[in-house]
Amino acid sequence: MEKYYWDTKIEYLKRTRDLYYNDDYIEFLVKYVWKLSKPVHIIDFGCGYGYLGLKLLPLLPAGSKYTGVDKGRQLISEAKELYHNTPYETEFILTDTDTNEIELERKYDIAVSHAFLLHVSDPKRMLQKMVTSVIDGGKIICFEPHWISGMSSYYIDGYDQSQLVQLGSLQKLYEEGAKRTGKDGNIGVKIPQYLSELGVKNIECRGSDKVNFLNPYVNIEDNERLYNSLKEEGVGEEPARKESYIKDLIIRGLTLEEAQKQYESVFLFSQVFNINSSLAWAPSMKITFGDVKK
Ligand SMILES: C[S@@+](CC[C@H](N)C(=O)[O-])C[C@H]1O[C@@H](n2cnc3c(N)ncnc32)[C@H](O)[C@@H]1O
């Protein structure tokens, strides 16, 4: 039987999460924005190996609990192993949130997601489920990507951004992709509106704080970890064979000219990006939150 995709991506997940937020920013959100001063029970939709819990639990009042939900069998067993020696009260549920209607209802103080809603084909329906899982007076907090914003936030010394990133074509590809599949890499910036439609109150949206800087003027060893994370994230990834790459882009909505230009940019990026590059990149995630009143 073919392995579930995300079960094969555990190393990718582990190596890339650090690109998004500085720990002090998450602490700032917990203490000064969400003001979480009493123990809470959090449910993490599409928890993976439990990344968000590992970030949040040390910052939350003692007695807080974390329930992680994911449909990756291997991810859930990895999470159980990772949390085994921690002092936290946790529970991991192996389930498909698309079909699970009962277990996740009205028990939790806060429903969270991280890089999850972009992978579901009906994100509004999933947001409704997240809202339903929370008690009256609870919260919903979604950390989700806004791809086009991330793609506009690159700088590599020696190149114009327009040589390396074709924003107009990417805009078209992301929009067409979302129309075709329902899965939306720009979901982060739409969640405020969706939550408002679901009756969530006091909605606010913030950006992720981290700007990664690969600095060629420090020791290579110091940069190796960041460089490897960036590579793992797909930064400077070599495109597939030219003809098939271009053909695929045309199927996905670009004109021949746009597809050729897109190929040239991705190819150039892959040729010029290396461990000695001076590169700054802000992934530009969006963090949307609000209060659930029933
Ligand atoms: C990009 S990963 C993010 C994982 C984790 N939140 C993180 O940031 O490290 C997306 C996760 O969503 C999970 N997922 C996608 N669709 C799901 C569904 N219908 N039910 C449960 N989990 C799902 C995948 O198994 C995967 O672990």
Coordinates of C-alpha atoms in Angstrom, one line a residue, residues 55-279:
K55 CA 6.1 25.6 21.1
L56 CA 3.0 26.6 23.1
L57 CA 2.9 24.2 26.1
P58 CA 6.1 25.6 27.8
L59 CA 4.5 29.1 27.6
L60 CA 1.1 28.1 28.9
P61 CA 0.0 28.0 32.6
A62 CA 0.7 24.7 34.4
G63 CA -2.2 22.3 34.0
S64 CA -2.8 23.1 30.3
K65 CA -3.5 20.2 28.0
Y66 CA -2.8 19.5 24.3
T67 CA -4.8 17.3 22.0
G68 CA -3.2 16.7 18.6
V69 CA -5.3 15.4 15.7
D70 CA -3.9 14.1 12.4
K71 CA -4.6 11.4 9.9
G72 CA -0.9 10.4 9.5
R73 CA -0.3 7.2 11.5
Q74 CA 3.4 7.7 11.5
L75 CA 3.1 11.4 12.5
I76 CA 0.9 10.5 15.4
S77 CA 3.3 7.8 16.7
E78 CA 6.2 10.3 16.2
A79 CA 4.3 12.8 18.3
K80 CA 3.6 10.3 21.0
E81 CA 7.3 9.5 21.2
L82 CA 8.4 13.1 21.2
Y83 CA 6.1 14.0 24.0
H84 CA 6.7 10.8 26.0
N85 CA 9.4 12.4 28.2
T86 CA 7.8 15.8 28.5
P87 CA 5.8 16.9 31.6
Y88 CA 2.8 17.8 29.6
E89 CA -0.7 16.2 29.6
T90 CA -1.3 15.3 26.0
E91 CA -3.5 13.1 23.8
F92 CA -3.1 12.2 20.2
I93 CA -6.0 11.2 18.0
L94 CA -5.4 9.4 14.7
T95 CA -8.3 10.5 12.6
D96 CA -9.4 12.2 9.4
T97 CA -10.9 15.6 10.4
D98 CA -12.9 15.6 7.2
T99 CA -15.0 12.6 8.5
N100 CA -14.7 12.8 12.3
E101 CA -17.9 14.5 13.4
I102 CA -18.3 13.4 17.1
E103 CA -15.0 13.1 18.9
L104 CA -13.9 16.7 18.4
E105 CA -17.0 18.6 19.6
R106 CA -17.3 21.4 22.1
K107 CA -14.7 20.4 24.6
Y108 CA -11.7 22.6 24.0
D109 CA -10.8 26.1 25.1
I110 CA -8.8 26.8 22.0
A111 CA -8.7 25.3 18.5
V112 CA -5.5 25.9 16.6
S113 CA -4.0 25.0 13.2
H114 CA -0.6 25.4 11.7
A115 CA -0.1 25.0 7.9
F116 CA -3.1 22.7 7.8
L117 CA -6.0 24.6 6.2
L118 CA -4.1 25.1 3.0
H119 CA -4.2 21.4 2.5
V120 CA -7.9 20.8 2.9
S121 CA -10.3 21.2 -0.1
D122 CA -13.1 22.9 1.9
P123 CA -11.3 25.2 4.4
K124 CA -14.5 27.0 5.4
R125 CA -16.1 23.8 6.4
M126 CA -13.0 22.8 8.3
L127 CA -13.0 26.2 10.1
Q128 CA -16.6 25.6 11.1
K129 CA -15.5 22.3 12.6
M130 CA -12.7 24.0 14.5
V131 CA -15.2 26.6 15.8
T132 CA -17.6 23.8 16.8
S133 CA -14.9 22.0 18.8
V134 CA -14.5 25.0 21.1
I135 CA -16.6 25.9 24.2
D136 CA -18.5 29.2 24.5
G137 CA -15.9 31.9 25.3
G138 CA -13.1 29.9 23.7
K139 CA -10.7 30.9 21.0
I140 CA -9.7 29.9 17.5
I141 CA -6.1 30.6 16.3
C142 CA -4.9 29.8 12.8
F143 CA -1.3 30.0 11.7
E144 CA -1.6 29.6 7.9
P145 CA 0.5 30.6 4.9
H146 CA 0.0 33.5 2.4
W147 CA 2.2 32.2 -0.4
I148 CA 2.2 35.2 -2.6
S149 CA 3.3 37.4 0.3
G150 CA 6.1 34.9 1.0
M151 CA 7.2 34.9 -2.6
S152 CA 7.3 38.7 -2.7
S153 CA 9.6 38.7 0.3
Y154 CA 12.9 37.5 -1.2
Y155 CA 16.1 39.3 -1.7
I156 CA 19.3 37.7 -3.1
D157 CA 22.3 40.0 -3.3
G158 CA 23.3 40.7 -6.9
Y159 CA 19.9 40.1 -8.5
D160 CA 16.7 42.0 -9.1
Q161 CA 13.8 40.2 -7.5
S162 CA 12.0 40.2 -10.8
Q163 CA 14.8 38.1 -12.3
L164 CA 14.2 35.3 -9.8
V165 CA 10.5 35.5 -8.9
Q166 CA 7.6 36.0 -11.4
L167 CA 5.0 37.4 -9.0
G168 CA 2.3 37.8 -11.7
S169 CA 2.6 34.3 -12.9
L170 CA 2.7 32.9 -9.4
Q171 CA -0.4 34.9 -8.5
K172 CA -2.2 33.3 -11.4
L173 CA -1.0 29.8 -10.6
Y174 CA -2.0 30.0 -6.9
E175 CA -5.4 31.4 -7.8
E176 CA -6.1 28.9 -10.5
G177 CA -4.9 26.1 -8.2
A178 CA -7.3 27.2 -5.5
K179 CA -10.2 27.3 -8.0
R180 CA -9.4 23.8 -9.3
T181 CA -8.8 22.0 -6.0
G182 CA -10.2 24.1 -3.2
K183 CA -6.8 24.0 -1.6
D184 CA -5.5 27.5 -1.2
G185 CA -1.9 28.5 -0.4
N186 CA -3.1 32.1 0.2
I187 CA -5.6 30.9 2.8
G188 CA -3.9 32.8 5.6
V189 CA -5.1 36.2 4.4
K190 CA -8.7 35.0 3.8
I191 CA -9.3 33.5 7.3
P192 CA -10.3 36.8 8.9
Q193 CA -13.2 37.0 6.4
Y194 CA -14.1 33.4 6.8
L195 CA -14.1 33.6 10.6
S196 CA -16.3 36.7 10.4
E197 CA -18.8 34.7 8.3
L198 CA -18.8 32.0 11.0
G199 CA -19.8 34.5 13.7
V200 CA -16.4 34.6 15.4
K201 CA -15.9 37.9 17.4
N202 CA -12.9 40.2 18.0
I203 CA -11.1 38.9 14.9
E204 CA -7.5 40.0 14.5
C205 CA -4.8 39.0 12.0
R206 CA -1.0 39.4 12.4
G207 CA 2.0 38.4 10.3
S208 CA 4.8 36.0 11.2
D209 CA 7.8 37.9 12.5
K210 CA 10.8 36.0 11.2
V211 CA 13.0 37.2 8.3
N212 CA 15.6 34.6 7.6
F213 CA 19.0 35.9 6.7
L214 CA 21.6 33.7 5.2
N215 CA 24.7 35.7 5.8
P216 CA 27.8 34.8 3.8
Y217 CA 30.1 36.8 6.1
V218 CA 29.7 34.5 9.0
N219 CA 31.2 30.9 9.4
I220 CA 29.8 28.4 6.9
E221 CA 29.0 26.1 9.9
D222 CA 26.8 28.8 11.4
N223 CA 24.9 29.1 8.1
E224 CA 24.6 25.4 7.4
R225 CA 21.5 24.7 9.4
L226 CA 19.6 27.7 7.9
Y227 CA 20.8 26.8 4.4
N228 CA 19.6 23.2 4.8
S229 CA 16.2 24.4 6.2
L230 CA 15.8 26.7 3.2
K231 CA 16.7 24.0 0.8
E232 CA 14.3 21.6 2.5
E233 CA 11.6 24.3 2.2
G234 CA 12.2 24.3 -1.6
V235 CA 14.1 27.6 -1.8
G236 CA 16.2 27.5 -5.0
E237 CA 14.9 24.1 -5.9
E238 CA 15.8 23.0 -9.4
P239 CA 12.9 22.8 -11.8
A240 CA 12.0 19.5 -13.5
R241 CA 13.0 18.9 -17.2
K242 CA 12.2 22.1 -19.2
E243 CA 9.6 20.7 -21.6
S244 CA 7.6 18.9 -18.9
Y245 CA 7.9 21.8 -16.5
I246 CA 6.5 24.2 -19.1
K247 CA 3.8 21.9 -20.2
D248 CA 2.6 21.5 -16.6
L249 CA 2.5 25.3 -16.0
I250 CA 0.4 25.7 -19.2
I251 CA -2.0 23.0 -17.9
R252 CA -2.2 24.9 -14.6
G253 CA -3.1 28.2 -16.4
L254 CA -0.1 30.1 -17.7
T255 CA 0.4 31.1 -21.3
L256 CA 3.4 29.7 -23.2
E257 CA 5.3 33.0 -22.7
E258 CA 4.6 33.1 -19.0
A259 CA 5.5 29.5 -18.5
Q260 CA 8.8 30.0 -20.3
K261 CA 9.6 33.1 -18.2
Q262 CA 8.6 31.2 -15.1
Y263 CA 10.9 28.3 -16.0
E264 CA 13.9 30.7 -16.6
S265 CA 13.4 32.4 -13.3
V266 CA 13.1 29.2 -11.3
F267 CA 16.2 27.8 -13.1
L268 CA 18.2 31.0 -12.5
F269 CA 17.2 30.9 -8.8
S270 CA 18.4 27.3 -8.6
Q271 CA 21.7 28.1 -10.2
V272 CA 22.6 31.2 -8.1
F273 CA 21.4 30.1 -4.7
N274 CA 24.0 28.3 -2.6
I275 CA 25.5 28.4 0.9
N276 CA 27.5 31.4 0.1
S277 CA 24.5 33.5 -1.1
S278 CA 23.4 36.5 0.8
L279 CA 19.7 35.9 1.0

